[in-house]
JSON list of C-alpha atoms in Angstrom, two decimals:
[
{"chain": "A", "resi": 1, "resn": "MET", "atom": "CA", "xyz": [221.32, -170.91, 40.42]},
{"chain": "A", "resi": 2, "resn": "ILE", "atom": "CA", "xyz": [223.89, -168.98, 42.85]},
{"chain": "A", "resi": 3, "resn": "ILE", "atom": "CA", "xyz": [227.39, -169.98, 41.31]},
{"chain": "A", "resi": 4, "resn": "ASN", "atom": "CA", "xyz": [230.09, -168.33, 44.49]},
{"chain": "A", "resi": 5, "resn": "GLY", "atom": "CA", "xyz": [232.37, -169.40, 42.87]},
{"chain": "A", "resi": 6, "resn": "ASN", "atom": "CA", "xyz": [232.69, -172.82, 42.65]},
{"chain": "A", "resi": 7, "resn": "VAL", "atom": "CA", "xyz": [232.51, -173.44, 38.36]},
{"chain": "A", "resi": 8, "resn": "GLN", "atom": "CA", "xyz": [233.74, -177.28, 38.54]},
{"chain": "A", "resi": 9, "resn": "ALA", "atom": "CA", "xyz": [230.51, -177.75, 40.92]},
{"chain": "A", "resi": 10, "resn": "VAL", "atom": "CA", "xyz": [228.62, -176.59, 38.20]},
{"chain": "A", "resi": 11, "resn": "ALA", "atom": "CA", "xyz": [229.72, -177.96, 35.59]},
{"chain": "A", "resi": 12, "resn": "GLY", "atom": "CA", "xyz": [229.69, -181.37, 37.95]},
{"chain": "A", "resi": 13, "resn": "ALA", "atom": "CA", "xyz": [226.36, -180.88, 38.18]},
{"chain": "A", "resi": 14, "resn": "TYR", "atom": "CA", "xyz": [225.49, -180.60, 33.50]},
{"chain": "A", "resi": 15, "resn": "SER", "atom": "CA", "xyz": [228.04, -183.74, 33.07]},
{"chain": "A", "resi": 16, "resn": "VAL", "atom": "CA", "xyz": [226.22, -186.58, 32.23]},
{"chain": "A", "resi": 17, "resn": "SER", "atom": "CA", "xyz": [227.91, -190.62, 31.89]},
{"chain": "A", "resi": 18, "resn": "SER", "atom": "CA", "xyz": [226.96, -193.05, 30.06]},
{"chain": "A", "resi": 19, "resn": "ALA", "atom": "CA", "xyz": [227.95, -196.73, 30.01]},
{"chain": "A", "resi": 20, "resn": "GLY", "atom": "CA", "xyz": [227.58, -197.09, 26.17]},
{"chain": "A", "resi": 21, "resn": "GLY", "atom": "CA", "xyz": [229.27, -193.39, 25.46]},
{"chain": "A", "resi": 22, "resn": "VAL", "atom": "CA", "xyz": [228.40, -191.26, 22.21]},
{"chain": "A", "resi": 23, "resn": "LYS", "atom": "CA", "xyz": [227.55, -192.83, 18.84]},
{"chain": "A", "resi": 24, "resn": "ARG", "atom": "CA", "xyz": [227.98, -191.11, 15.68]},
{"chain": "A", "resi": 25, "resn": "THR", "atom": "CA", "xyz": [226.62, -191.17, 12.42]},
{"chain": "A", "resi": 26, "resn": "GLY", "atom": "CA", "xyz": [228.60, -189.66, 10.85]},
{"chain": "A", "resi": 27, "resn": "ASN", "atom": "CA", "xyz": [232.38, -189.21, 9.81]},
{"chain": "A", "resi": 28, "resn": "VAL", "atom": "CA", "xyz": [233.50, -185.42, 11.86]},
{"chain": "A", "resi": 29, "resn": "ARG", "atom": "CA", "xyz": [235.31, -185.44, 8.39]},
{"chain": "A", "resi": 30, "resn": "ASP", "atom": "CA", "xyz": [232.89, -184.48, 6.25]},
{"chain": "A", "resi": 31, "resn": "VAL", "atom": "CA", "xyz": [231.15, -181.67, 8.70]},
{"chain": "A", "resi": 32, "resn": "ALA", "atom": "CA", "xyz": [233.19, -178.80, 7.87]},
{"chain": "A", "resi": 33, "resn": "LYS", "atom": "CA", "xyz": [232.19, -175.22, 9.55]},
{"chain": "A", "resi": 34, "resn": "SER", "atom": "CA", "xyz": [233.49, -171.88, 9.81]},
{"chain": "A", "resi": 35, "resn": "ASP", "atom": "CA", "xyz": [233.14, -169.95, 13.16]},
{"chain": "A", "resi": 36, "resn": "GLU", "atom": "CA", "xyz": [232.96, -166.34, 12.89]},
{"chain": "A", "resi": 37, "resn": "VAL", "atom": "CA", "xyz": [233.14, -163.02, 14.90]},
{"chain": "A", "resi": 38, "resn": "VAL", "atom": "CA", "xyz": [231.95, -160.02, 14.91]},
{"chain": "A", "resi": 39, "resn": "LEU", "atom": "CA", "xyz": [233.35, -157.16, 16.79]},
{"chain": "A", "resi": 40, "resn": "SER", "atom": "CA", "xyz": [230.62, -154.36, 17.61]},
{"chain": "A", "resi": 41, "resn": "HIS", "atom": "CA", "xyz": [232.15, -150.74, 18.08]},
{"chain": "A", "resi": 42, "resn": "GLU", "atom": "CA", "xyz": [232.51, -150.33, 21.08]},
{"chain": "A", "resi": 43, "resn": "GLY", "atom": "CA", "xyz": [234.34, -153.93, 21.37]},
{"chain": "A", "resi": 44, "resn": "GLN", "atom": "CA", "xyz": [236.97, -152.29, 19.29]},
{"chain": "A", "resi": 45, "resn": "SER", "atom": "CA", "xyz": [237.16, -149.97, 20.86]},
{"chain": "A", "resi": 46, "resn": "PHE", "atom": "CA", "xyz": [237.54, -151.48, 24.70]},
{"chain": "A", "resi": 47, "resn": "SER", "atom": "CA", "xyz": [239.22, -153.55, 23.16]},
{"chain": "A", "resi": 48, "resn": "SER", "atom": "CA", "xyz": [241.77, -151.05, 22.06]},
{"chain": "A", "resi": 49, "resn": "MET", "atom": "CA", "xyz": [241.66, -149.19, 25.21]},
{"chain": "A", "resi": 50, "resn": "LEU", "atom": "CA", "xyz": [242.29, -152.65, 27.22]},
{"chain": "A", "resi": 51, "resn": "GLN", "atom": "CA", "xyz": [245.40, -153.13, 24.79]},
{"chain": "A", "resi": 52, "resn": "LYS", "atom": "CA", "xyz": [246.91, -149.14, 26.11]},
{"chain": "A", "resi": 53, "resn": "LEU", "atom": "CA", "xyz": [245.88, -149.79, 29.75]},
{"chain": "A", "resi": 54, "resn": "GLN", "atom": "CA", "xyz": [248.38, -153.50, 30.03]},
{"chain": "A", "resi": 55, "resn": "ASN", "atom": "CA", "xyz": [251.27, -151.83, 28.14]},
{"chain": "A", "resi": 56, "resn": "MET", "atom": "CA", "xyz": [250.81, -148.95, 30.86]},
{"chain": "A", "resi": 57, "resn": "ASP", "atom": "CA", "xyz": [254.15, -149.36, 33.52]},
{"chain": "A", "resi": 58, "resn": "GLU", "atom": "CA", "xyz": [252.07, -150.04, 36.74]},
{"chain": "A", "resi": 59, "resn": "VAL", "atom": "CA", "xyz": [253.52, -147.27, 39.12]},
{"chain": "A", "resi": 60, "resn": "ARG", "atom": "CA", "xyz": [254.26, -144.05, 37.64]},
{"chain": "A", "resi": 61, "resn": "GLY", "atom": "CA", "xyz": [257.00, -142.67, 38.50]},
{"chain": "A", "resi": 62, "resn": "GLU", "atom": "CA", "xyz": [256.01, -139.05, 38.26]},
{"chain": "A", "resi": 63, "resn": "LYS", "atom": "CA", "xyz": [253.32, -138.60, 39.98]},
{"chain": "A", "resi": 64, "resn": "VAL", "atom": "CA", "xyz": [254.81, -141.26, 43.31]},
{"chain": "A", "resi": 65, "resn": "GLN", "atom": "CA", "xyz": [257.86, -138.27, 43.35]},
{"chain": "A", "resi": 66, "resn": "ASN", "atom": "CA", "xyz": [255.70, -135.51, 43.66]},
{"chain": "A", "resi": 67, "resn": "LEU", "atom": "CA", "xyz": [253.68, -136.78, 46.91]},
{"chain": "A", "resi": 68, "resn": "SER", "atom": "CA", "xyz": [256.77, -138.49, 48.23]},
{"chain": "A", "resi": 69, "resn": "GLU", "atom": "CA", "xyz": [258.30, -135.07, 48.30]},
{"chain": "A", "resi": 70, "resn": "LYS", "atom": "CA", "xyz": [254.96, -133.27, 50.31]},
{"chain": "A", "resi": 71, "resn": "PHE", "atom": "CA", "xyz": [254.55, -135.43, 52.76]},
{"chain": "A", "resi": 72, "resn": "ALA", "atom": "CA", "xyz": [258.35, -135.20, 53.07]},
{"chain": "A", "resi": 73, "resn": "ASN", "atom": "CA", "xyz": [258.03, -131.51, 53.26]},
{"chain": "A", "resi": 74, "resn": "GLY", "atom": "CA", "xyz": [255.55, -131.87, 55.30]},
{"chain": "A", "resi": 75, "resn": "SER", "atom": "CA", "xyz": [252.90, -130.24, 52.26]},
{"chain": "A", "resi": 76, "resn": "TYR", "atom": "CA", "xyz": [250.57, -133.19, 51.69]},
{"chain": "A", "resi": 77, "resn": "ASN", "atom": "CA", "xyz": [247.03, -132.65, 52.91]},
{"chain": "A", "resi": 78, "resn": "VAL", "atom": "CA", "xyz": [243.84, -134.59, 52.97]},
{"chain": "A", "resi": 79, "resn": "PRO", "atom": "CA", "xyz": [241.06, -133.05, 53.96]},
{"chain": "A", "resi": 80, "resn": "SER", "atom": "CA", "xyz": [239.34, -134.86, 56.44]},
{"chain": "A", "resi": 81, "resn": "GLU", "atom": "CA", "xyz": [235.58, -134.51, 54.38]},
{"chain": "A", "resi": 82, "resn": "ASN", "atom": "CA", "xyz": [237.30, -137.23, 51.86]},
{"chain": "A", "resi": 83, "resn": "ILE", "atom": "CA", "xyz": [238.95, -139.25, 54.65]},
{"chain": "A", "resi": 84, "resn": "ALA", "atom": "CA", "xyz": [235.24, -139.41, 55.54]},
{"chain": "A", "resi": 85, "resn": "ALA", "atom": "CA", "xyz": [233.23, -140.16, 52.86]},
{"chain": "A", "resi": 86, "resn": "SER", "atom": "CA", "xyz": [236.37, -142.75, 52.30]},
{"chain": "A", "resi": 87, "resn": "LEU", "atom": "CA", "xyz": [235.68, -144.62, 54.81]},
{"chain": "A", "resi": 88, "resn": "LEU", "atom": "CA", "xyz": [231.96, -144.49, 54.70]},
{"chain": "A", "resi": 89, "resn": "GLY", "atom": "CA", "xyz": [232.29, -145.60, 51.24]},
{"chain": "A", "resi": 90, "resn": "ILE", "atom": "CA", "xyz": [233.54, -149.28, 52.23]},
{"chain": "A", "resi": 91, "resn": "ARG", "atom": "CA", "xyz": [231.77, -149.53, 55.22]},
{"chain": "A", "resi": 92, "resn": "PHE", "atom": "CA", "xyz": [228.24, -149.15, 53.46]}
]
């Protein structure tokens, strides 16, 4: 099945409507289940790294300042090979 970003349509395909509704045979309160989630070492590491990234500033002021100075004094230079490789990477 191909899902093209239309999750509601996929969920609708699996929904079932019944005239009688759901019939329960027992009391729901009598059932006590406990769920448990255990993260692997890699998952814990990823979670820690993600939390650090979320706490970082979106703009790195020092880097922006450095590039701004290079633009202003004309010393910023990007090799044409890098530009061409980047353009080809985007197109293909």
